[in-house]
PDB file of C-alpha atoms in Angstrom:
ATOM      1  CA  MET M   1       0.000   0.000   0.000  1.00  0.00           C
ATOM      2  CA  ALA M   2       1.292   3.457  -0.906  1.00  0.00           C
ATOM      3  CA  THR M   3       1.963   5.464   2.255  1.00  0.00           C
ATOM      4  CA  PRO M   4       2.357   9.242   2.611  1.00  0.00           C
ATOM      5  CA  GLU M   5       5.981   8.773   3.653  1.00  0.00           C
ATOM      6  CA  ALA M   6       6.729   7.104   0.298  1.00  0.00           C
ATOM      7  CA  SER M   7       5.287  10.052  -1.661  1.00  0.00           C
ATOM      8  CA  PRO M   8       7.397  12.788  -3.325  1.00  0.00           C
ATOM      9  CA  LEU M   9       6.719  15.103  -0.371  1.00  0.00           C
ATOM     10  CA  GLY M  10       9.872  16.391   1.292  1.00  0.00           C
ATOM     11  CA  LYS M  11      12.108  14.911  -1.384  1.00  0.00           C
ATOM     12  CA  THR M  12      14.085  16.441  -4.242  1.00  0.00           C
ATOM     13  CA  SER M  13      12.163  15.945  -7.482  1.00  0.00           C
ATOM     14  CA  ASP M  14      13.273  16.264 -11.081  1.00  0.00           C
ATOM     15  CA  TYR M  15      11.355  18.617 -13.333  1.00  0.00           C
ATOM     16  CA  ILE M  16       9.768  16.376 -15.952  1.00  0.00           C
ATOM     17  CA  ASP M  17       8.163  18.444 -18.699  1.00  0.00           C
ATOM     18  CA  HIS M  18       6.836  15.667 -20.975  1.00  0.00           C
ATOM     19  CA  TYR M  19       3.635  13.863 -20.150  1.00  0.00           C
ATOM     20  CA  ASP M  20       4.022  11.160 -17.502  1.00  0.00           C
ATOM     21  CA  ALA M  21       0.972   9.771 -15.721  1.00  0.00           C
ATOM     22  CA  SER M  22       3.168   7.643 -13.459  1.00  0.00           C
ATOM     23  CA  LEU M  23       4.037  10.781 -11.491  1.00  0.00           C
ATOM     24  CA  LEU M  24       0.645  10.649  -9.749  1.00  0.00           C
ATOM     25  CA  PHE M  25       0.866   9.217  -6.242  1.00  0.00           C
ATOM     26  CA  PRO M  26      -2.478   7.959  -4.858  1.00  0.00           C
ATOM     27  CA  ILE M  27      -2.936   7.277  -1.136  1.00  0.00           C
ATOM     28  CA  GLU M  28      -5.629   5.066   0.384  1.00  0.00           C
ATOM     29  CA  ARG M  29      -8.216   7.094   2.302  1.00  0.00           C
ATOM     30  CA  GLN M  30      -9.283   4.290   4.599  1.00  0.00           C
ATOM     31  CA  GLY M  31      -6.240   4.326   6.880  1.00  0.00           C
ATOM     32  CA  LYS M  32      -7.060   7.771   8.215  1.00  0.00           C
ATOM     33  CA  ARG M  33     -10.792   7.066   8.148  1.00  0.00           C
ATOM     34  CA  ASP M  34     -10.219   4.080  10.420  1.00  0.00           C
ATOM     35  CA  GLU M  35      -8.700   6.457  13.002  1.00  0.00           C
ATOM     36  CA  ILE M  36     -11.944   8.425  13.290  1.00  0.00           C
ATOM     37  CA  GLY M  37     -14.406   5.557  12.871  1.00  0.00           C
ATOM     38  CA  ILE M  38     -15.561   6.058   9.280  1.00  0.00           C
ATOM     39  CA  ASP M  39     -16.679   2.916   7.454  1.00  0.00           C
ATOM     40  CA  SER M  40     -15.862   3.153   3.752  1.00  0.00           C
ATOM     41  CA  GLN M  41     -18.739   0.792   2.980  1.00  0.00           C
ATOM     42  CA  GLN M  42     -21.226   3.180   4.585  1.00  0.00           C
ATOM     43  CA  LEU M  43     -19.855   6.709   4.457  1.00  0.00           C
ATOM     44  CA  PRO M  44     -21.699   9.183   6.720  1.00  0.00           C
ATOM     45  CA  PHE M  45     -21.379  11.873   4.060  1.00  0.00           C
ATOM     46  CA  ARG M  46     -21.171  12.532   0.380  1.00  0.00           C
ATOM     47  CA  GLY M  47     -18.782  15.078  -1.019  1.00  0.00           C
ATOM     48  CA  VAL M  48     -15.966  16.041  -3.289  1.00  0.00           C
ATOM     49  CA  ASP M  49     -12.428  17.375  -3.177  1.00  0.00           C
ATOM     50  CA  VAL M  50     -12.268  20.405  -5.465  1.00  0.00           C
ATOM     51  CA  TRP M  51      -8.789  21.189  -6.769  1.00  0.00           C
ATOM     52  CA  ASN M  52      -8.070  24.460  -8.558  1.00  0.00           C
ATOM     53  CA  ALA M  53      -4.961  24.444 -10.755  1.00  0.00           C
ATOM     54  CA  TYR M  54      -3.474  27.861 -11.473  1.00  0.00           C
ATOM     55  CA  GLU M  55      -0.199  26.795 -13.118  1.00  0.00           C
ATOM     56  CA  LEU M  56      -1.330  24.754 -16.099  1.00  0.00           C
ATOM     57  CA  SER M  57       0.168  24.868 -19.597  1.00  0.00           C
ATOM     58  CA  TRP M  58       0.818  22.708 -22.662  1.00  0.00           C
ATOM     59  CA  LEU M  59       1.687  23.124 -26.344  1.00  0.00           C
ATOM     60  CA  ASN M  60      -0.657  23.112 -29.315  1.00  0.00           C
ATOM     61  CA  ASN M  61       0.205  21.142 -32.451  1.00  0.00           C
ATOM     62  CA  ARG M  62       2.359  24.010 -33.731  1.00  0.00           C
ATOM     63  CA  GLY M  63       4.372  24.207 -30.526  1.00  0.00           C
ATOM     64  CA  LYS M  64       2.702  27.343 -29.190  1.00  0.00           C
ATOM     65  CA  PRO M  65       2.134  27.358 -25.402  1.00  0.00           C
ATOM     66  CA  LEU M  66      -1.401  27.559 -24.066  1.00  0.00           C
ATOM     67  CA  VAL M  67      -2.351  28.381 -20.482  1.00  0.00           C
ATOM     68  CA  ALA M  68      -5.536  27.634 -18.611  1.00  0.00           C
ATOM     69  CA  MET M  69      -7.077  27.274 -15.184  1.00  0.00           C
ATOM     70  CA  GLY M  70      -8.232  23.830 -14.177  1.00  0.00           C
ATOM     71  CA  GLU M  71     -11.001  22.590 -11.888  1.00  0.00           C
ATOM     72  CA  VAL M  72     -10.722  18.981 -10.753  1.00  0.00           C
ATOM     73  CA  PHE M  73     -13.518  17.238  -8.850  1.00  0.00           C
ATOM     74  CA  ILE M  74     -12.482  14.060  -7.011  1.00  0.00           C
ATOM     75  CA  PRO M  75     -15.424  12.302  -5.308  1.00  0.00           C
ATOM     76  CA  ALA M  76     -15.163  11.618  -1.585  1.00  0.00           C
ATOM     77  CA  GLU M  77     -16.396   8.106  -2.373  1.00  0.00           C
ATOM     78  CA  SER M  78     -13.149   7.348  -4.214  1.00  0.00           C
ATOM     79  CA  PRO M  79     -10.943   4.889  -2.305  1.00  0.00           C
ATOM     80  CA  ARG M  80      -7.843   7.031  -2.836  1.00  0.00           C
ATOM     81  CA  LEU M  81      -6.859  10.670  -2.602  1.00  0.00           C
ATOM     82  CA  ILE M  82      -4.000  12.069  -4.675  1.00  0.00           C
ATOM     83  CA  GLU M  83      -0.956  13.496  -2.948  1.00  0.00           C
ATOM     84  CA  SER M  84      -0.628  17.159  -3.894  1.00  0.00           C
ATOM     85  CA  LYS M  85       3.056  17.362  -4.812  1.00  0.00           C
ATOM     86  CA  SER M  86       2.659  14.405  -7.150  1.00  0.00           C
ATOM     87  CA  PHE M  87      -0.324  16.176  -8.704  1.00  0.00           C
ATOM     88  CA  LYS M  88       1.846  19.243  -9.285  1.00  0.00           C
ATOM     89  CA  LEU M  89       4.622  17.142 -10.856  1.00  0.00           C
ATOM     90  CA  TYR M  90       2.041  15.450 -13.074  1.00  0.00           C
ATOM     91  CA  LEU M  91       0.688  18.820 -14.270  1.00  0.00           C
ATOM     92  CA  ASN M  92       4.237  20.016 -14.961  1.00  0.00           C
ATOM     93  CA  SER M  93       4.685  17.071 -17.305  1.00  0.00           C
ATOM     94  CA  PHE M  94       2.199  18.675 -19.713  1.00  0.00           C
ATOM     95  CA  ASN M  95       4.369  21.773 -20.190  1.00  0.00           C
ATOM     96  CA  GLN M  96       6.305  20.575 -23.250  1.00  0.00           C
ATOM     97  CA  THR M  97       3.716  18.104 -24.559  1.00  0.00           C
ATOM     98  CA  ARG M  98       1.650  18.787 -27.684  1.00  0.00           C
ATOM     99  CA  PHE M  99      -2.106  18.291 -27.815  1.00  0.00           C
ATOM    100  CA  ASP M 100      -4.792  18.763 -30.458  1.00  0.00           C
ATOM    101  CA  SER M 101      -7.227  20.653 -28.234  1.00  0.00           C
ATOM    102  CA  VAL M 102      -8.189  21.748 -24.742  1.00  0.00           C
ATOM    103  CA  ARG M 103     -10.704  18.910 -24.680  1.00  0.00           C
ATOM    104  CA  ALA M 104      -7.980  16.366 -25.434  1.00  0.00           C
ATOM    105  CA  VAL M 105      -5.999  17.578 -22.416  1.00  0.00           C
ATOM    106  CA  ALA M 106      -9.062  17.460 -20.137  1.00  0.00           C
ATOM    107  CA  GLU M 107     -10.019  13.965 -21.287  1.00  0.00           C
ATOM    108  CA  LEU M 108      -6.507  12.650 -20.678  1.00  0.00           C
ATOM    109  CA  MET M 109      -6.436  14.173 -17.208  1.00  0.00           C
ATOM    110  CA  GLU M 110      -9.843  12.695 -16.413  1.00  0.00           C
ATOM    111  CA  ARG M 111      -8.630   9.255 -17.453  1.00  0.00           C
ATOM    112  CA  ASP M 112      -5.401   9.429 -15.447  1.00  0.00           C
ATOM    113  CA  LEU M 113      -6.922  10.954 -12.322  1.00  0.00           C
ATOM    114  CA  SER M 114      -9.867   8.549 -12.336  1.00  0.00           C
ATOM    115  CA  ALA M 115      -7.466   5.619 -12.532  1.00  0.00           C
ATOM    116  CA  ALA M 116      -5.402   7.010  -9.647  1.00  0.00           C
ATOM    117  CA  ALA M 117      -8.389   7.853  -7.426  1.00  0.00           C
ATOM    118  CA  GLY M 118     -10.339   4.701  -8.254  1.00  0.00           C
ATOM    119  CA  ALA M 119     -13.519   6.585  -9.183  1.00  0.00           C
ATOM    120  CA  PRO M 120     -14.693   8.936 -11.959  1.00  0.00           C
ATOM    121  CA  VAL M 121     -12.978  12.335 -11.744  1.00  0.00           C
ATOM    122  CA  ARG M 122     -14.283  15.380 -13.586  1.00  0.00           C
ATOM    123  CA  VAL M 123     -11.896  17.951 -15.077  1.00  0.00           C
ATOM    124  CA  THR M 124     -12.783  21.362 -16.489  1.00  0.00           C
ATOM    125  CA  LEU M 125     -10.117  23.464 -18.221  1.00  0.00           C
ATOM    126  CA  VAL M 126     -10.796  27.095 -19.037  1.00  0.00           C
ATOM    127  CA  PRO M 127      -8.358  29.263 -21.057  1.00  0.00           C
ATOM    128  CA  LEU M 128      -7.626  32.458 -19.154  1.00  0.00           C
ATOM    129  CA  ASN M 129      -9.187  34.713 -21.774  1.00  0.00           C
ATOM    130  CA  GLN M 130     -12.479  32.869 -21.250  1.00  0.00           C
ATOM    131  CA  MET M 131     -12.578  33.111 -17.469  1.00  0.00           C
ATOM    132  CA  GLY M 132     -15.868  34.565 -16.343  1.00  0.00           C
ATOM    133  CA  HIS M 133     -17.901  34.106 -13.170  1.00  0.00           C
ATOM    134  CA  SER M 134     -15.666  31.272 -11.995  1.00  0.00           C
ATOM    135  CA  ALA M 135     -12.958  33.865 -11.310  1.00  0.00           C
ATOM    136  CA  ASP M 136     -15.225  35.879  -8.978  1.00  0.00           C
ATOM    137  CA  ILE M 137     -14.151  36.494  -5.400  1.00  0.00           C
ATOM    138  CA  THR M 138     -16.727  35.681  -2.732  1.00  0.00           C
ATOM    139  CA  THR M 139     -17.105  35.667   1.047  1.00  0.00           C
ATOM    140  CA  LEU M 140     -18.108  32.800   3.290  1.00  0.00           C
ATOM    141  CA  PRO M 141     -21.733  32.425   4.381  1.00  0.00           C
ATOM    142  CA  GLY M 142     -23.036  32.728   7.920  1.00  0.00           C
ATOM    143  CA  ASP M 143     -21.574  34.206  11.092  1.00  0.00           C
ATOM    144  CA  CYS M 144     -17.821  34.522  11.583  1.00  0.00           C
ATOM    145  CA  LEU M 145     -16.463  33.183  14.875  1.00  0.00           C
ATOM    146  CA  ASP M 146     -13.100  34.890  14.729  1.00  0.00           C
ATOM    147  CA  GLU M 147     -13.882  37.957  16.877  1.00  0.00           C
ATOM    148  CA  LEU M 148     -14.811  35.879  19.916  1.00  0.00           C
ATOM    149  CA  ASP M 149     -12.569  36.841  22.847  1.00  0.00           C
ATOM    150  CA  ILE M 150     -11.387  33.446  24.028  1.00  0.00           C
ATOM    151  CA  GLU M 151      -8.330  31.990  25.711  1.00  0.00           C
ATOM    152  CA  ILE M 152      -6.596  29.169  23.855  1.00  0.00           C
ATOM    153  CA  GLU M 153      -4.709  26.337  25.539  1.00  0.00           C
ATOM    154  CA  HIS M 154      -4.819  23.493  23.021  1.00  0.00           C
ATOM    155  CA  TYR M 155      -3.103  23.319  19.643  1.00  0.00           C
ATOM    156  CA  GLN M 156      -3.587  19.609  18.975  1.00  0.00           C
ATOM    157  CA  THR M 157      -7.010  18.299  17.989  1.00  0.00           C
ATOM    158  CA  LYS M 158      -9.251  17.988  21.034  1.00  0.00           C
ATOM    159  CA  PRO M 159     -12.832  17.068  20.128  1.00  0.00           C
ATOM    160  CA  ASP M 160     -14.012  17.039  23.733  1.00  0.00           C
ATOM    161  CA  LEU M 161     -13.745  20.833  23.632  1.00  0.00           C
ATOM    162  CA  LEU M 162     -16.998  20.798  21.647  1.00  0.00           C
ATOM    163  CA  GLN M 163     -20.185  21.581  23.543  1.00  0.00           C
ATOM    164  CA  ALA M 164     -23.802  21.715  22.379  1.00  0.00           C
ATOM    165  CA  ASP M 165     -27.116  22.553  24.055  1.00  0.00           C
ATOM    166  CA  ALA M 166     -29.357  19.520  23.549  1.00  0.00           C
ATOM    167  CA  THR M 167     -32.400  21.506  24.735  1.00  0.00           C
ATOM    168  CA  ARG M 168     -32.166  24.036  21.922  1.00  0.00           C
ATOM    169  CA  ASP M 169     -32.286  23.042  18.252  1.00  0.00           C
ATOM    170  CA  VAL M 170     -31.122  25.572  15.674  1.00  0.00           C
ATOM    171  CA  GLU M 171     -30.269  25.824  12.018  1.00  0.00           C
ATOM    172  CA  GLU M 172     -27.292  28.064  11.301  1.00  0.00           C
ATOM    173  CA  VAL M 173     -24.110  28.590   9.310  1.00  0.00           C
ATOM    174  CA  LEU M 174     -20.822  29.450  11.007  1.00  0.00           C
ATOM    175  CA  HIS M 175     -17.343  30.001   9.629  1.00  0.00           C
ATOM    176  CA  SER M 176     -13.786  30.759  10.654  1.00  0.00           C
ATOM    177  CA  HIS M 177     -10.621  31.831   8.871  1.00  0.00           C
ATOM    178  CA  LEU M 178      -8.444  30.554  11.722  1.00  0.00           C
ATOM    179  CA  LEU M 179      -8.095  26.989  10.490  1.00  0.00           C
ATOM    180  CA  LYS M 180      -4.456  25.972  10.235  1.00  0.00           C
ATOM    181  CA  SER M 181      -3.054  22.483  10.076  1.00  0.00           C
ATOM    182  CA  ASN M 182       0.253  21.029   8.945  1.00  0.00           C
ATOM    183  CA  CYS M 183       1.204  18.664   6.144  1.00  0.00           C
ATOM    184  CA  LEU M 184       1.110  15.056   7.303  1.00  0.00           C
ATOM    185  CA  VAL M 185       4.616  14.373   5.946  1.00  0.00           C
ATOM    186  CA  THR M 186       6.606  17.624   5.862  1.00  0.00           C
ATOM    187  CA  GLY M 187       4.985  19.425   8.788  1.00  0.00           C
ATOM    188  CA  GLN M 188       4.737  22.599   6.694  1.00  0.00           C
ATOM    189  CA  PRO M 189       1.700  24.820   7.435  1.00  0.00           C
ATOM    190  CA  ASP M 190      -1.562  24.685   5.510  1.00  0.00           C
ATOM    191  CA  TRP M 191      -3.877  27.693   5.870  1.00  0.00           C
ATOM    192  CA  GLY M 192      -7.617  27.546   5.348  1.00  0.00           C
ATOM    193  CA  SER M 193     -11.098  28.824   6.068  1.00  0.00           C
ATOM    194  CA  VAL M 194     -13.849  26.479   7.190  1.00  0.00           C
ATOM    195  CA  VAL M 195     -17.661  26.531   7.036  1.00  0.00           C
ATOM    196  CA  ILE M 196     -20.013  24.584   9.315  1.00  0.00           C
ATOM    197  CA  ASP M 197     -23.625  24.516   8.115  1.00  0.00           C
ATOM    198  CA  TYR M 198     -25.806  22.470  10.454  1.00  0.00           C
ATOM    199  CA  ARG M 199     -29.192  21.759  12.006  1.00  0.00           C
ATOM    200  CA  GLY M 200     -29.455  20.268  15.478  1.00  0.00           C
ATOM    201  CA  PRO M 201     -28.489  21.068  19.080  1.00  0.00           C
ATOM    202  CA  ARG M 202     -27.030  24.559  19.255  1.00  0.00           C
ATOM    203  CA  ILE M 203     -23.222  24.352  19.180  1.00  0.00           C
ATOM    204  CA  ASP M 204     -21.507  26.592  21.692  1.00  0.00           C
ATOM    205  CA  ARG M 205     -19.578  29.038  19.514  1.00  0.00           C
ATOM    206  CA  GLU M 206     -16.638  29.550  21.832  1.00  0.00           C
ATOM    207  CA  SER M 207     -16.137  25.811  22.145  1.00  0.00           C
ATOM    208  CA  LEU M 208     -16.326  25.427  18.366  1.00  0.00           C
ATOM    209  CA  LEU M 209     -13.691  28.089  17.756  1.00  0.00           C
ATOM    210  CA  LYS M 210     -11.400  26.551  20.377  1.00  0.00           C
ATOM    211  CA  TYR M 211     -11.839  23.191  18.667  1.00  0.00           C
ATOM    212  CA  LEU M 212     -11.032  24.572  15.206  1.00  0.00           C
ATOM    213  CA  ILE M 213      -7.931  26.335  16.533  1.00  0.00           C
ATOM    214  CA  SER M 214      -6.830  23.034  18.107  1.00  0.00           C
ATOM    215  CA  PHE M 215      -5.864  21.893  14.594  1.00  0.00           C
ATOM    216  CA  ARG M 216      -3.050  24.450  14.591  1.00  0.00           C
ATOM    217  CA  GLN M 217      -0.260  21.942  15.251  1.00  0.00           C
ATOM    218  CA  HIS M 218      -2.086  18.889  13.925  1.00  0.00           C
ATOM    219  CA  ASN M 219      -0.480  17.014  11.015  1.00  0.00           C
ATOM    220  CA  GLU M 220      -2.959  15.756   8.430  1.00  0.00           C
ATOM    221  CA  PHE M 221      -3.897  16.272   4.795  1.00  0.00           C
ATOM    222  CA  HIS M 222      -6.632  18.785   3.934  1.00  0.00           C
ATOM    223  CA  GLU M 223      -9.190  16.109   3.061  1.00  0.00           C
ATOM    224  CA  GLN M 224      -8.537  14.248   6.297  1.00  0.00           C
ATOM    225  CA  CYS M 225      -8.927  17.388   8.429  1.00  0.00           C
ATOM    226  CA  VAL M 226     -12.358  18.127   6.976  1.00  0.00           C
ATOM    227  CA  GLU M 227     -13.520  14.551   7.498  1.00  0.00           C
ATOM    228  CA  ARG M 228     -12.264  14.672  11.096  1.00  0.00           C
ATOM    229  CA  ILE M 229     -14.199  17.911  11.718  1.00  0.00           C
ATOM    230  CA  PHE M 230     -17.334  16.385  10.202  1.00  0.00           C
ATOM    231  CA  GLN M 231     -17.026  13.246  12.313  1.00  0.00           C
ATOM    232  CA  ASP M 232     -16.266  15.102  15.551  1.00  0.00           C
ATOM    233  CA  LEU M 233     -19.237  17.452  15.118  1.00  0.00           C
ATOM    234  CA  SER M 234     -21.513  14.522  14.333  1.00  0.00           C
ATOM    235  CA  GLN M 235     -20.415  12.530  17.367  1.00  0.00           C
ATOM    236  CA  HIS M 236     -20.001  15.292  19.965  1.00  0.00           C
ATOM    237  CA  CYS M 237     -22.762  17.702  18.935  1.00  0.00           C
ATOM    238  CA  GLY M 238     -25.452  15.425  17.520  1.00  0.00           C
ATOM    239  CA  CYS M 239     -25.940  17.398  14.325  1.00  0.00           C
ATOM    240  CA  GLU M 240     -28.973  16.148  12.388  1.00  0.00           C
ATOM    241  CA  ARG M 241     -27.917  17.825   9.148  1.00  0.00           C
ATOM    242  CA  LEU M 242     -24.300  18.780   8.631  1.00  0.00           C
ATOM    243  CA  THR M 243     -22.110  20.233   5.915  1.00  0.00           C
ATOM    244  CA  VAL M 244     -18.433  20.984   6.478  1.00  0.00           C
ATOM    245  CA  TYR M 245     -16.152  22.429   3.861  1.00  0.00           C
ATOM    246  CA  ALA M 246     -12.794  24.169   3.838  1.00  0.00           C
ATOM    247  CA  ARG M 247     -11.198  26.556   1.371  1.00  0.00           C
ATOM    248  CA  TYR M 248      -7.424  26.177   1.612  1.00  0.00           C
ATOM    249  CA  VAL M 249      -4.780  28.613   0.393  1.00  0.00           C
ATOM    250  CA  ARG M 250      -2.881  27.346  -2.628  1.00  0.00           C
ATOM    251  CA  ARG M 251       0.534  25.693  -2.518  1.00  0.00           C
ATOM    252  CA  GLY M 252       2.544  25.001  -5.644  1.00  0.00           C
ATOM    253  CA  GLY M 253      -0.152  26.451  -7.890  1.00  0.00           C
ATOM    254  CA  LEU M 254      -2.897  24.224  -6.430  1.00  0.00           C
ATOM    255  CA  ASP M 255      -5.572  24.770  -3.838  1.00  0.00           C
ATOM    256  CA  ILE M 256      -7.590  21.909  -2.350  1.00  0.00           C
ATOM    257  CA  ASN M 257     -11.122  22.439  -1.110  1.00  0.00           C
ATOM    258  CA  PRO M 258     -12.759  19.390   0.523  1.00  0.00           C
ATOM    259  CA  TYR M 259     -16.570  19.325   0.903  1.00  0.00           C
ATOM    260  CA  ARG M 260     -18.407  16.793   3.093  1.00  0.00           C
ATOM    261  CA  SER M 261     -22.167  16.760   3.713  1.00  0.00           C
ATOM    262  CA  ASN M 262     -25.066  14.522   4.716  1.00  0.00           C
ATOM    263  CA  ASP M 263     -27.493  16.990   3.107  1.00  0.00           C
ATOM    264  CA  ASP M 264     -28.784  15.756  -0.261  1.00  0.00           C
ATOM    265  CA  SER M 265     -29.481  19.345  -1.352  1.00  0.00           C
ATOM    266  CA  PHE M 266     -25.913  20.518  -0.780  1.00  0.00           C
ATOM    267  CA  VAL M 267     -24.286  22.281  -3.755  1.00  0.00           C
ATOM    268  CA  VAL M 268     -20.562  22.991  -4.141  1.00  0.00           C
ATOM    269  CA  ASP M 269     -19.628  26.664  -4.533  1.00  0.00           C
ATOM    270  CA  ASN M 270     -16.153  26.893  -6.063  1.00  0.00           C
ATOM    271  CA  ARG M 271     -15.803  30.669  -6.084  1.00  0.00           C
ATOM    272  CA  ARG M 272     -12.518  31.785  -4.552  1.00  0.00           C
ATOM    273  CA  LEU M 273     -11.966  33.626  -1.288  1.00  0.00           C
ATOM    274  CA  VAL M 274      -9.816  36.741  -1.298  1.00  0.00           C
ATOM    275  CA  ARG M 275      -6.675  34.926  -0.079  1.00  0.00           C
ATOM    276  CA  GLN M 276      -7.025  32.230  -2.696  1.00  0.00           C
TER     277      GLN M 276
END
């Protein structure tokens, strides 16, 4: 089984500028899901990992470079995630490769990424001169927790910080820009904003912010952090309906935005935040 430690992370990597699908490094999701009690045969959520690629180029048949932005949608139901540095190396391998059309590039990426993830992956490539609403900057929905005046003692994940009032059911959306975790392998910081959209016992806001800040020295991939938040809120707060998603700041020309929800009406919004 491919482990994070065997990935290209933290290692010197050659710049390969001709197409090479073998650069992709998939990692089984289930190992980390086992830690937090998620059964892959009966996932408590549906969702997707949305990757935005900002450094994407290839050559047309006459050798002229083309540039585009890419959106990649990897389903949460896939048995494997794709390690981000390997994804970057894979995209670099298109730089000096010739293709007939934008569609040909997208179809090849869909094939390779689907094979790596073990489930159908959708890829959309948009030349920069055609970027429209997808380039809009947005703000997060709901109430921001970040101005709460609280004292912080814990910087490793501590789900028992979470408190909820079982006598008072609410439906609300909360968010914070104070999510920070570290790469599982290199320990380098990952910065993000997180949204919690739920119905159920009212979550104590101070306890929720303390809990989110407790990820500050926690080492885990983006996708795993969001699934951990979803699972902890489900177990400790009794949420009846729950959506958790995070918008992470890009690294190496890629940002990763995991969405997890048990709400059938949930729709992914891939508009960027200001720091993305």
